[in-house]
Structure formats: C-alpha cells, structure tokens
PDB file of N, CA, C and O in Angstrom:
ATOM      1  N   UNK A 257     -22.564 -42.715 -11.499  1.00  0.00           N
ATOM      2  CA  UNK A 257     -21.412 -42.040 -10.916  1.00  0.00           C
ATOM      3  C   UNK A 257     -21.748 -41.653  -9.490  1.00  0.00           C
ATOM      4  O   UNK A 257     -22.766 -41.049  -9.221  1.00  0.00           O
ATOM      5  N   UNK A 258     -20.872 -41.997  -8.576  1.00  0.00           N
ATOM      6  CA  UNK A 258     -21.078 -41.676  -7.178  1.00  0.00           C
ATOM      7  C   UNK A 258     -19.895 -40.864  -6.668  1.00  0.00           C
ATOM      8  O   UNK A 258     -18.748 -41.156  -7.001  1.00  0.00           O
ATOM      9  N   UNK A 259     -20.190 -39.855  -5.888  1.00  0.00           N
ATOM     10  CA  UNK A 259     -19.158 -38.978  -5.350  1.00  0.00           C
ATOM     11  C   UNK A 259     -19.475 -38.656  -3.900  1.00  0.00           C
ATOM     12  O   UNK A 259     -20.540 -39.006  -3.395  1.00  0.00           O
ATOM     13  N   UNK A 260     -18.546 -37.978  -3.253  1.00  0.00           N
ATOM     14  CA  UNK A 260     -18.747 -37.543  -1.884  1.00  0.00           C
ATOM     15  C   UNK A 260     -18.876 -36.031  -1.845  1.00  0.00           C
ATOM     16  O   UNK A 260     -18.312 -35.329  -2.675  1.00  0.00           O
ATOM     17  N   UNK A 261     -19.634 -35.536  -0.868  1.00  0.00           N
ATOM     18  CA  UNK A 261     -19.851 -34.102  -0.723  1.00  0.00           C
ATOM     19  C   UNK A 261     -19.234 -33.644   0.592  1.00  0.00           C
ATOM     20  O   UNK A 261     -19.523 -34.206   1.654  1.00  0.00           O
ATOM     21  N   UNK A 262     -18.402 -32.628   0.508  1.00  0.00           N
ATOM     22  CA  UNK A 262     -17.754 -32.084   1.699  1.00  0.00           C
ATOM     23  C   UNK A 262     -18.828 -31.551   2.652  1.00  0.00           C
ATOM     24  O   UNK A 262     -19.723 -30.807   2.232  1.00  0.00           O
ATOM     25  N   UNK A 263     -18.764 -31.923   3.949  1.00  0.00           N
ATOM     26  CA  UNK A 263     -19.788 -31.464   4.896  1.00  0.00           C
ATOM     27  C   UNK A 263     -19.737 -29.964   5.194  1.00  0.00           C
ATOM     28  O   UNK A 263     -20.701 -29.409   5.704  1.00  0.00           O
ATOM     29  N   UNK A 264     -18.659 -29.288   4.838  1.00  0.00           N
ATOM     30  CA  UNK A 264     -18.564 -27.846   5.101  1.00  0.00           C
ATOM     31  C   UNK A 264     -18.959 -27.032   3.875  1.00  0.00           C
ATOM     32  O   UNK A 264     -19.876 -26.222   3.923  1.00  0.00           O
ATOM     33  N   UNK A 265     -18.253 -27.244   2.759  1.00  0.00           N
ATOM     34  CA  UNK A 265     -18.468 -26.387   1.588  1.00  0.00           C
ATOM     35  C   UNK A 265     -19.382 -27.007   0.535  1.00  0.00           C
ATOM     36  O   UNK A 265     -19.808 -26.326  -0.390  1.00  0.00           O
ATOM     37  N   UNK A 266     -19.653 -28.294   0.641  1.00  0.00           N
ATOM     38  CA  UNK A 266     -20.558 -28.933  -0.312  1.00  0.00           C
ATOM     39  C   UNK A 266     -19.906 -29.330  -1.620  1.00  0.00           C
ATOM     40  O   UNK A 266     -20.571 -29.816  -2.524  1.00  0.00           O
ATOM     41  N   UNK A 267     -18.588 -29.145  -1.748  1.00  0.00           N
ATOM     42  CA  UNK A 267     -17.907 -29.518  -2.991  1.00  0.00           C
ATOM     43  C   UNK A 267     -18.009 -31.018  -3.209  1.00  0.00           C
ATOM     44  O   UNK A 267     -17.886 -31.804  -2.273  1.00  0.00           O
ATOM     45  N   UNK A 268     -18.250 -31.416  -4.454  1.00  0.00           N
ATOM     46  CA  UNK A 268     -18.354 -32.824  -4.800  1.00  0.00           C
ATOM     47  C   UNK A 268     -16.995 -33.317  -5.284  1.00  0.00           C
ATOM     48  O   UNK A 268     -16.323 -32.639  -6.058  1.00  0.00           O
ATOM     49  N   UNK A 269     -16.607 -34.495  -4.801  1.00  0.00           N
ATOM     50  CA  UNK A 269     -15.297 -35.050  -5.161  1.00  0.00           C
ATOM     51  C   UNK A 269     -15.320 -36.557  -5.042  1.00  0.00           C
ATOM     52  O   UNK A 269     -16.241 -37.113  -4.446  1.00  0.00           O
ATOM     53  N   UNK A 270     -14.322 -37.196  -5.638  1.00  0.00           N
ATOM     54  CA  UNK A 270     -14.237 -38.652  -5.579  1.00  0.00           C
ATOM     55  C   UNK A 270     -13.976 -39.136  -4.161  1.00  0.00           C
ATOM     56  O   UNK A 270     -14.447 -40.200  -3.773  1.00  0.00           O
ATOM     57  N   UNK A 271     -13.231 -38.381  -3.386  1.00  0.00           N
ATOM     58  CA  UNK A 271     -12.931 -38.725  -2.000  1.00  0.00           C
ATOM     59  C   UNK A 271     -12.592 -37.451  -1.243  1.00  0.00           C
ATOM     60  O   UNK A 271     -12.014 -36.516  -1.809  1.00  0.00           O
ATOM     61  N   UNK A 272     -12.967 -37.402   0.022  1.00  0.00           N
ATOM     62  CA  UNK A 272     -12.599 -36.266   0.867  1.00  0.00           C
ATOM     63  C   UNK A 272     -11.141 -36.454   1.249  1.00  0.00           C
ATOM     64  O   UNK A 272     -10.797 -37.362   1.997  1.00  0.00           O
ATOM     65  N   UNK A 273     -10.272 -35.625   0.710  1.00  0.00           N
ATOM     66  CA  UNK A 273      -8.840 -35.789   0.908  1.00  0.00           C
ATOM     67  C   UNK A 273      -8.299 -34.836   1.955  1.00  0.00           C
ATOM     68  O   UNK A 273      -8.903 -33.801   2.256  1.00  0.00           O
ATOM     69  N   UNK A 274      -7.143 -35.193   2.479  1.00  0.00           N
ATOM     70  CA  UNK A 274      -6.455 -34.321   3.423  1.00  0.00           C
ATOM     71  C   UNK A 274      -6.094 -33.003   2.756  1.00  0.00           C
ATOM     72  O   UNK A 274      -6.156 -31.942   3.369  1.00  0.00           O
ATOM     73  N   UNK A 275      -5.729 -33.052   1.463  1.00  0.00           N
ATOM     74  CA  UNK A 275      -5.377 -31.841   0.727  1.00  0.00           C
ATOM     75  C   UNK A 275      -6.567 -30.871   0.698  1.00  0.00           C
ATOM     76  O   UNK A 275      -6.405 -29.678   0.967  1.00  0.00           O
ATOM     77  N   UNK A 276      -7.756 -31.369   0.365  1.00  0.00           N
ATOM     78  CA  UNK A 276      -8.947 -30.510   0.328  1.00  0.00           C
ATOM     79  C   UNK A 276      -9.188 -29.904   1.708  1.00  0.00           C
ATOM     80  O   UNK A 276      -9.415 -28.698   1.827  1.00  0.00           O
ATOM     81  N   UNK A 277      -9.132 -30.739   2.726  1.00  0.00           N
ATOM     82  CA  UNK A 277      -9.429 -30.275   4.084  1.00  0.00           C
ATOM     83  C   UNK A 277      -8.448 -29.204   4.550  1.00  0.00           C
ATOM     84  O   UNK A 277      -8.864 -28.186   5.117  1.00  0.00           O
ATOM     85  N   UNK A 278      -7.154 -29.408   4.284  1.00  0.00           N
ATOM     86  CA  UNK A 278      -6.171 -28.420   4.750  1.00  0.00           C
ATOM     87  C   UNK A 278      -6.162 -27.165   3.893  1.00  0.00           C
ATOM     88  O   UNK A 278      -6.050 -26.059   4.416  1.00  0.00           O
ATOM     89  N   UNK A 279      -6.313 -27.313   2.575  1.00  0.00           N
ATOM     90  CA  UNK A 279      -6.245 -26.128   1.716  1.00  0.00           C
ATOM     91  C   UNK A 279      -7.511 -25.285   1.782  1.00  0.00           C
ATOM     92  O   UNK A 279      -7.459 -24.069   1.694  1.00  0.00           O
ATOM     93  N   UNK A 280      -8.654 -25.903   1.947  1.00  0.00           N
ATOM     94  CA  UNK A 280      -9.911 -25.148   1.966  1.00  0.00           C
ATOM     95  C   UNK A 280     -10.389 -24.786   3.372  1.00  0.00           C
ATOM     96  O   UNK A 280     -11.017 -23.755   3.570  1.00  0.00           O
ATOM     97  N   UNK A 281     -10.141 -25.676   4.334  1.00  0.00           N
ATOM     98  CA  UNK A 281     -10.753 -25.493   5.655  1.00  0.00           C
ATOM     99  C   UNK A 281      -9.736 -25.403   6.794  1.00  0.00           C
ATOM    100  O   UNK A 281     -10.122 -25.280   7.955  1.00  0.00           O
ATOM    101  N   UNK A 282      -8.443 -25.475   6.460  1.00  0.00           N
ATOM    102  CA  UNK A 282      -7.357 -25.298   7.426  1.00  0.00           C
ATOM    103  C   UNK A 282      -7.450 -26.255   8.613  1.00  0.00           C
ATOM    104  O   UNK A 282      -7.249 -25.866   9.758  1.00  0.00           O
ATOM    105  N   UNK A 283      -7.778 -27.502   8.313  1.00  0.00           N
ATOM    106  CA  UNK A 283      -7.779 -28.558   9.329  1.00  0.00           C
ATOM    107  C   UNK A 283      -7.540 -29.891   8.630  1.00  0.00           C
ATOM    108  O   UNK A 283      -7.748 -29.991   7.425  1.00  0.00           O
ATOM    109  N   UNK A 284      -7.096 -30.866   9.385  1.00  0.00           N
ATOM    110  CA  UNK A 284      -6.852 -32.175   8.788  1.00  0.00           C
ATOM    111  C   UNK A 284      -8.190 -32.854   8.492  1.00  0.00           C
ATOM    112  O   UNK A 284      -9.242 -32.450   9.002  1.00  0.00           O
ATOM    113  N   UNK A 285      -8.130 -33.896   7.665  1.00  0.00           N
ATOM    114  CA  UNK A 285      -9.342 -34.649   7.348  1.00  0.00           C
ATOM    115  C   UNK A 285      -9.948 -35.223   8.626  1.00  0.00           C
ATOM    116  O   UNK A 285     -11.156 -35.186   8.820  1.00  0.00           O
ATOM    117  N   UNK A 286      -9.095 -35.726   9.507  1.00  0.00           N
ATOM    118  CA  UNK A 286      -9.560 -36.319  10.764  1.00  0.00           C
ATOM    119  C   UNK A 286     -10.303 -35.291  11.615  1.00  0.00           C
ATOM    120  O   UNK A 286     -11.371 -35.563  12.157  1.00  0.00           O
ATOM    121  N   UNK A 287      -9.748 -34.076  11.708  1.00  0.00           N
ATOM    122  CA  UNK A 287     -10.399 -33.002  12.475  1.00  0.00           C
ATOM    123  C   UNK A 287     -11.731 -32.609  11.845  1.00  0.00           C
ATOM    124  O   UNK A 287     -12.728 -32.402  12.541  1.00  0.00           O
ATOM    125  N   UNK A 288     -11.752 -32.502  10.512  1.00  0.00           N
ATOM    126  CA  UNK A 288     -12.972 -32.114   9.809  1.00  0.00           C
ATOM    127  C   UNK A 288     -14.086 -33.137  10.054  1.00  0.00           C
ATOM    128  O   UNK A 288     -15.214 -32.770  10.377  1.00  0.00           O
ATOM    129  N   UNK A 289     -13.760 -34.407   9.933  1.00  0.00           N
ATOM    130  CA  UNK A 289     -14.758 -35.464  10.149  1.00  0.00           C
ATOM    131  C   UNK A 289     -15.236 -35.450  11.593  1.00  0.00           C
ATOM    132  O   UNK A 289     -16.431 -35.598  11.861  1.00  0.00           O
ATOM    133  N   UNK A 290     -14.327 -35.228  12.534  1.00  0.00           N
ATOM    134  CA  UNK A 290     -14.703 -35.192  13.947  1.00  0.00           C
ATOM    135  C   UNK A 290     -15.662 -34.033  14.241  1.00  0.00           C
ATOM    136  O   UNK A 290     -16.647 -34.195  14.941  1.00  0.00           O
ATOM    137  N   UNK A 291     -15.372 -32.854  13.671  1.00  0.00           N
ATOM    138  CA  UNK A 291     -16.171 -31.665  13.959  1.00  0.00           C
ATOM    139  C   UNK A 291     -17.452 -31.557  13.130  1.00  0.00           C
ATOM    140  O   UNK A 291     -18.450 -31.028  13.607  1.00  0.00           O
ATOM    141  N   UNK A 292     -17.416 -32.036  11.875  1.00  0.00           N
ATOM    142  CA  UNK A 292     -18.543 -31.804  10.972  1.00  0.00           C
ATOM    143  C   UNK A 292     -19.201 -33.074  10.440  1.00  0.00           C
ATOM    144  O   UNK A 292     -20.163 -32.995   9.685  1.00  0.00           O
ATOM    145  N   UNK A 293     -18.640 -34.213  10.780  1.00  0.00           N
ATOM    146  CA  UNK A 293     -19.213 -35.476  10.334  1.00  0.00           C
ATOM    147  C   UNK A 293     -18.601 -35.959   9.026  1.00  0.00           C
ATOM    148  O   UNK A 293     -17.856 -35.246   8.361  1.00  0.00           O
ATOM    149  N   UNK A 294     -18.948 -37.187   8.683  1.00  0.00           N
ATOM    150  CA  UNK A 294     -18.431 -37.809   7.467  1.00  0.00           C
ATOM    151  C   UNK A 294     -19.007 -37.108   6.234  1.00  0.00           C
ATOM    152  O   UNK A 294     -20.098 -36.551   6.282  1.00  0.00           O
ATOM    153  N   UNK A 295     -18.269 -37.161   5.110  1.00  0.00           N
ATOM    154  CA  UNK A 295     -18.811 -36.582   3.881  1.00  0.00           C
ATOM    155  C   UNK A 295     -20.036 -37.363   3.430  1.00  0.00           C
ATOM    156  O   UNK A 295     -20.121 -38.577   3.642  1.00  0.00           O
ATOM    157  N   UNK A 296     -20.968 -36.668   2.839  1.00  0.00           N
ATOM    158  CA  UNK A 296     -22.201 -37.294   2.362  1.00  0.00           C
ATOM    159  C   UNK A 296     -21.918 -38.045   1.064  1.00  0.00           C
ATOM    160  O   UNK A 296     -21.268 -37.522   0.161  1.00  0.00           O
ATOM    161  N   UNK A 297     -22.377 -39.281   0.986  1.00  0.00           N
ATOM    162  CA  UNK A 297     -22.228 -40.087  -0.223  1.00  0.00           C
ATOM    163  C   UNK A 297     -23.363 -39.720  -1.174  1.00  0.00           C
ATOM    164  O   UNK A 297     -24.529 -39.822  -0.824  1.00  0.00           O
ATOM    165  N   UNK A 298     -23.019 -39.248  -2.352  1.00  0.00           N
ATOM    166  CA  UNK A 298     -24.011 -38.795  -3.323  1.00  0.00           C
ATOM    167  C   UNK A 298     -24.078 -39.839  -4.434  1.00  0.00           C
ATOM    168  O   UNK A 298     -23.107 -40.060  -5.149  1.00  0.00           O
ATOM    169  N   UNK A 299     -25.216 -40.470  -4.556  1.00  0.00           N
ATOM    170  CA  UNK A 299     -25.344 -41.533  -5.554  1.00  0.00           C
ATOM    171  C   UNK A 299     -25.886 -40.974  -6.867  1.00  0.00           C
ATOM    172  O   UNK A 299     -26.137 -39.788  -7.000  1.00  0.00           O
ATOM    173  N   UNK A 300     -26.102 -41.844  -7.812  1.00  0.00           N
ATOM    174  CA  UNK A 300     -26.569 -41.429  -9.130  1.00  0.00           C
ATOM    175  C   UNK A 300     -27.970 -40.822  -9.100  1.00  0.00           C
ATOM    176  O   UNK A 300     -28.423 -40.285 -10.104  1.00  0.00           O
ATOM    177  N   UNK A 301     -28.649 -40.869  -7.969  1.00  0.00           N
ATOM    178  CA  UNK A 301     -29.951 -40.219  -7.853  1.00  0.00           C
ATOM    179  C   UNK A 301     -29.810 -38.709  -8.049  1.00  0.00           C
ATOM    180  O   UNK A 301     -30.750 -38.042  -8.443  1.00  0.00           O
ATOM    181  N   UNK A 302     -28.611 -38.191  -7.803  1.00  0.00           N
ATOM    182  CA  UNK A 302     -28.357 -36.764  -7.981  1.00  0.00           C
ATOM    183  C   UNK A 302     -27.603 -36.515  -9.280  1.00  0.00           C
ATOM    184  O   UNK A 302     -26.860 -35.560  -9.405  1.00  0.00           O
ATOM    185  N   UNK A 303     -27.804 -37.369 -10.233  1.00  0.00           N
ATOM    186  CA  UNK A 303     -27.060 -37.313 -11.481  1.00  0.00           C
ATOM    187  C   UNK A 303     -27.129 -35.924 -12.125  1.00  0.00           C
ATOM    188  O   UNK A 303     -26.135 -35.399 -12.585  1.00  0.00           O
ATOM    189  N   UNK A 304     -28.285 -35.310 -12.131  1.00  0.00           N
ATOM    190  CA  UNK A 304     -28.447 -33.982 -12.749  1.00  0.00           C
ATOM    191  C   UNK A 304     -27.568 -32.957 -12.049  1.00  0.00           C
ATOM    192  O   UNK A 304     -26.908 -32.156 -12.691  1.00  0.00           O
ATOM    193  N   UNK A 305     -27.538 -32.988 -10.714  1.00  0.00           N
ATOM    194  CA  UNK A 305     -26.720 -32.042  -9.958  1.00  0.00           C
ATOM    195  C   UNK A 305     -25.238 -32.280 -10.220  1.00  0.00           C
ATOM    196  O   UNK A 305     -24.457 -31.334 -10.333  1.00  0.00           O
ATOM    197  N   UNK A 306     -24.846 -33.535 -10.325  1.00  0.00           N
ATOM    198  CA  UNK A 306     -23.456 -33.854 -10.609  1.00  0.00           C
ATOM    199  C   UNK A 306     -23.080 -33.332 -11.991  1.00  0.00           C
ATOM    200  O   UNK A 306     -22.018 -32.746 -12.179  1.00  0.00           O
ATOM    201  N   UNK A 307     -23.953 -33.517 -12.962  1.00  0.00           N
ATOM    202  CA  UNK A 307     -23.685 -33.023 -14.307  1.00  0.00           C
ATOM    203  C   UNK A 307     -23.556 -31.503 -14.310  1.00  0.00           C
ATOM    204  O   UNK A 307     -22.688 -30.950 -14.986  1.00  0.00           O
ATOM    205  N   UNK A 308     -24.408 -30.817 -13.567  1.00  0.00           N
ATOM    206  CA  UNK A 308     -24.324 -29.358 -13.484  1.00  0.00           C
ATOM    207  C   UNK A 308     -23.007 -28.933 -12.843  1.00  0.00           C
ATOM    208  O   UNK A 308     -22.385 -27.960 -13.263  1.00  0.00           O
ATOM    209  N   UNK A 309     -22.591 -29.673 -11.830  1.00  0.00           N
ATOM    210  CA  UNK A 309     -21.322 -29.365 -11.170  1.00  0.00           C
ATOM    211  C   UNK A 309     -20.159 -29.544 -12.138  1.00  0.00           C
ATOM    212  O   UNK A 309     -19.252 -28.712 -12.189  1.00  0.00           O
ATOM    213  N   UNK A 310     -20.192 -30.611 -12.924  1.00  0.00           N
ATOM    214  CA  UNK A 310     -19.125 -30.858 -13.888  1.00  0.00           C
ATOM    215  C   UNK A 310     -19.079 -29.742 -14.923  1.00  0.00           C
ATOM    216  O   UNK A 310     -18.017 -29.244 -15.271  1.00  0.00           O
ATOM    217  N   UNK A 311     -20.248 -29.319 -15.401  1.00  0.00           N
ATOM    218  CA  UNK A 311     -20.291 -28.228 -16.383  1.00  0.00           C
ATOM    219  C   UNK A 311     -19.776 -26.926 -15.784  1.00  0.00           C
ATOM    220  O   UNK A 311     -19.126 -26.126 -16.457  1.00  0.00           O
ATOM    221  N   UNK A 312     -20.094 -26.692 -14.519  1.00  0.00           N
ATOM    222  CA  UNK A 312     -19.699 -25.444 -13.864  1.00  0.00           C
ATOM    223  C   UNK A 312     -18.218 -25.430 -13.491  1.00  0.00           C
ATOM    224  O   UNK A 312     -17.615 -24.369 -13.358  1.00  0.00           O
ATOM    225  N   UNK A 313     -17.616 -26.609 -13.327  1.00  0.00           N
ATOM    226  CA  UNK A 313     -16.200 -26.695 -12.967  1.00  0.00           C
ATOM    227  C   UNK A 313     -15.358 -26.208 -14.132  1.00  0.00           C
ATOM    228  O   UNK A 313     -15.637 -26.504 -15.285  1.00  0.00           O
ATOM    229  N   UNK A 314     -14.342 -25.471 -13.806  1.00  0.00           N
ATOM    230  CA  UNK A 314     -13.468 -24.970 -14.856  1.00  0.00           C
ATOM    231  C   UNK A 314     -12.367 -25.987 -15.112  1.00  0.00           C
ATOM    232  O   UNK A 314     -11.541 -26.241 -14.242  1.00  0.00           O
ATOM    233  N   UNK A 315     -12.406 -26.561 -16.291  1.00  0.00           N
ATOM    234  CA  UNK A 315     -11.383 -27.510 -16.697  1.00  0.00           C
ATOM    235  C   UNK A 315     -10.658 -26.912 -17.892  1.00  0.00           C
ATOM    236  O   UNK A 315     -11.271 -26.553 -18.889  1.00  0.00           O
ATOM    237  N   UNK A 316      -9.353 -26.780 -17.765  1.00  0.00           N
ATOM    238  CA  UNK A 316      -8.569 -26.218 -18.853  1.00  0.00           C
ATOM    239  C   UNK A 316      -8.125 -27.357 -19.757  1.00  0.00           C
ATOM    240  O   UNK A 316      -7.501 -28.309 -19.311  1.00  0.00           O
ATOM    241  N   UNK A 317      -8.486 -27.259 -21.009  1.00  0.00           N
ATOM    242  CA  UNK A 317      -8.098 -28.277 -21.979  1.00  0.00           C
ATOM    243  C   UNK A 317      -6.869 -27.799 -22.750  1.00  0.00           C
ATOM    244  O   UNK A 317      -6.492 -26.634 -22.690  1.00  0.00           O
ATOM    245  N   UNK A 318      -6.276 -28.698 -23.501  1.00  0.00           N
ATOM    246  CA  UNK A 318      -5.102 -28.308 -24.288  1.00  0.00           C
ATOM    247  C   UNK A 318      -5.487 -27.266 -25.338  1.00  0.00           C
ATOM    248  O   UNK A 318      -4.687 -26.392 -25.667  1.00  0.00           O
ATOM    249  N   UNK A 319      -6.712 -27.328 -25.849  1.00  0.00           N
ATOM    250  CA  UNK A 319      -7.161 -26.336 -26.830  1.00  0.00           C
ATOM    251  C   UNK A 319      -7.210 -24.938 -26.203  1.00  0.00           C
ATOM    252  O   UNK A 319      -6.791 -23.962 -26.830  1.00  0.00           O
ATOM    253  N   UNK A 320      -7.686 -24.834 -24.959  1.00  0.00           N
ATOM    254  CA  UNK A 320      -7.703 -23.544 -24.270  1.00  0.00           C
ATOM    255  C   UNK A 320      -6.292 -22.970 -24.174  1.00  0.00           C
ATOM    256  O   UNK A 320      -6.069 -21.781 -24.393  1.00  0.00           O
ATOM    257  N   UNK A 321      -5.350 -23.828 -23.838  1.00  0.00           N
ATOM    258  CA  UNK A 321      -3.959 -23.396 -23.711  1.00  0.00           C
ATOM    259  C   UNK A 321      -3.410 -22.939 -25.062  1.00  0.00           C
ATOM    260  O   UNK A 321      -2.769 -21.896 -25.151  1.00  0.00           O
ATOM    261  N   UNK A 322      -3.680 -23.701 -26.090  1.00  0.00           N
ATOM    262  CA  UNK A 322      -3.171 -23.360 -27.422  1.00  0.00           C
ATOM    263  C   UNK A 322      -3.753 -22.044 -27.929  1.00  0.00           C
ATOM    264  O   UNK A 322      -3.047 -21.236 -28.519  1.00  0.00           O
ATOM    265  N   UNK A 323      -5.032 -21.810 -27.674  1.00  0.00           N
ATOM    266  CA  UNK A 323      -5.671 -20.555 -28.103  1.00  0.00           C
ATOM    267  C   UNK A 323      -5.040 -19.375 -27.361  1.00  0.00           C
ATOM    268  O   UNK A 323      -4.738 -18.347 -27.962  1.00  0.00           O
ATOM    269  N   UNK A 324      -4.811 -19.540 -26.078  1.00  0.00           N
ATOM    270  CA  UNK A 324      -4.195 -18.460 -25.292  1.00  0.00           C
ATOM    271  C   UNK A 324      -2.779 -18.179 -25.779  1.00  0.00           C
ATOM    272  O   UNK A 324      -2.367 -17.019 -25.905  1.00  0.00           O
ATOM    273  N   UNK A 325      -2.036 -19.233 -26.073  1.00  0.00           N
ATOM    274  CA  UNK A 325      -0.675 -19.060 -26.573  1.00  0.00           C
ATOM    275  C   UNK A 325      -0.681 -18.357 -27.930  1.00  0.00           C
ATOM    276  O   UNK A 325       0.149 -17.490 -28.184  1.00  0.00           O
ATOM    277  N   UNK A 326      -1.607 -18.724 -28.792  1.00  0.00           N
ATOM    278  CA  UNK A 326      -1.708 -18.085 -30.107  1.00  0.00           C
ATOM    279  C   UNK A 326      -2.042 -16.604 -29.966  1.00  0.00           C
ATOM    280  O   UNK A 326      -1.506 -15.765 -30.689  1.00  0.00           O
ATOM    281  N   UNK A 327      -2.907 -16.274 -29.018  1.00  0.00           N
ATOM    282  CA  UNK A 327      -3.270 -14.872 -28.794  1.00  0.00           C
ATOM    283  C   UNK A 327      -2.060 -14.065 -28.326  1.00  0.00           C
ATOM    284  O   UNK A 327      -1.837 -12.935 -28.778  1.00  0.00           O
ATOM    285  N   UNK A 328      -1.259 -14.641 -27.448  1.00  0.00           N
ATOM    286  CA  UNK A 328      -0.067 -13.945 -26.959  1.00  0.00           C
ATOM    287  C   UNK A 328       0.921 -13.748 -28.097  1.00  0.00           C
ATOM    288  O   UNK A 328       1.486 -12.656 -28.264  1.00  0.00           O
ATOM    289  N   UNK A 329       1.136 -14.788 -28.902  1.00  0.00           N
ATOM    290  CA  UNK A 329       2.057 -14.656 -30.035  1.00  0.00           C
ATOM    291  C   UNK A 329       1.579 -13.591 -31.002  1.00  0.00           C
ATOM    292  O   UNK A 329       2.367 -12.799 -31.524  1.00  0.00           O
ATOM    293  N   UNK A 330       0.274 -13.526 -31.227  1.00  0.00           N
ATOM    294  CA  UNK A 330      -0.291 -12.530 -32.125  1.00  0.00           C
ATOM    295  C   UNK A 330      -0.062 -11.118 -31.586  1.00  0.00           C
ATOM    296  O   UNK A 330       0.302 -10.217 -32.339  1.00  0.00           O
ATOM    297  N   UNK A 331      -0.243 -10.922 -30.290  1.00  0.00           N
ATOM    298  CA  UNK A 331      -0.038  -9.622 -29.670  1.00  0.00           C
ATOM    299  C   UNK A 331       1.439  -9.223 -29.728  1.00  0.00           C
ATOM    300  O   UNK A 331       1.755  -8.056 -29.938  1.00  0.00           O
ATOM    301  N   UNK A 332       2.332 -10.183 -29.570  1.00  0.00           N
ATOM    302  CA  UNK A 332       3.767  -9.884 -29.578  1.00  0.00           C
ATOM    303  C   UNK A 332       4.205  -9.477 -30.986  1.00  0.00           C
ATOM    304  O   UNK A 332       5.059  -8.617 -31.140  1.00  0.00           O
ATOM    305  N   UNK A 333       3.621 -10.069 -32.016  1.00  0.00           N
ATOM    306  CA  UNK A 333       3.975  -9.707 -33.403  1.00  0.00           C
ATOM    307  C   UNK A 333       3.542  -8.290 -33.703  1.00  0.00           C
ATOM    308  O   UNK A 333       4.189  -7.580 -34.454  1.00  0.00           O
ATOM    309  N   UNK A 334       2.407  -7.843 -33.147  1.00  0.00           N
ATOM    310  CA  UNK A 334       1.884  -6.504 -33.407  1.00  0.00           C
ATOM    311  C   UNK A 334       2.728  -5.431 -32.739  1.00  0.00           C
ATOM    312  O   UNK A 334       2.745  -4.290 -33.162  1.00  0.00           O
ATOM    313  N   UNK A 335       3.422  -5.800 -31.659  1.00  0.00           N
ATOM    314  CA  UNK A 335       4.221  -4.817 -30.888  1.00  0.00           C
ATOM    315  C   UNK A 335       5.500  -4.445 -31.572  1.00  0.00           C
ATOM    316  O   UNK A 335       6.117  -5.065 -32.302  1.00  0.00           O
TER     317      UNK A 335
END
C-alpha cells in the first residue's frame, strides 16, 4: 500500500486533494505545493506506520451507528 503524506500536517492519504488543502490549510493545492513542496510518497517500507495510522483513524461503521441509535431509543423509553 502506498500513500502520500501532506508536507504540512503529515496526514497520510491516497492523494493530496484540493479539499484537504483548503479545509485544513486554507490554501489551494497549487499554493501548498508551491510553498511547501510536493507531498511525500510513502511506500510499503512504512507499512507499520500506515497500519498504525489506519488503527488511529476514526472510522464509523454501521454497527457503531446502530449501537448509538439503540442507546438513544433505550433512553427515550426510560423517560
């Protein structure tokens, strides 16, 4: 698995997007690359770090949503 690393914040992603650049750093992708350089290409040599990043990322699954909904319904029945 290979990803790119943002030159400012270090976030790992499939591609450095305009959305990331504007929402996180308040500049276009073109401006970010001009001022801070191209994103670093991270190859599978950093596989352990990528795995840690994936584990640390918060991903909401359908089960998380269902558990939260069940908790709310349970609280509403008690009221």
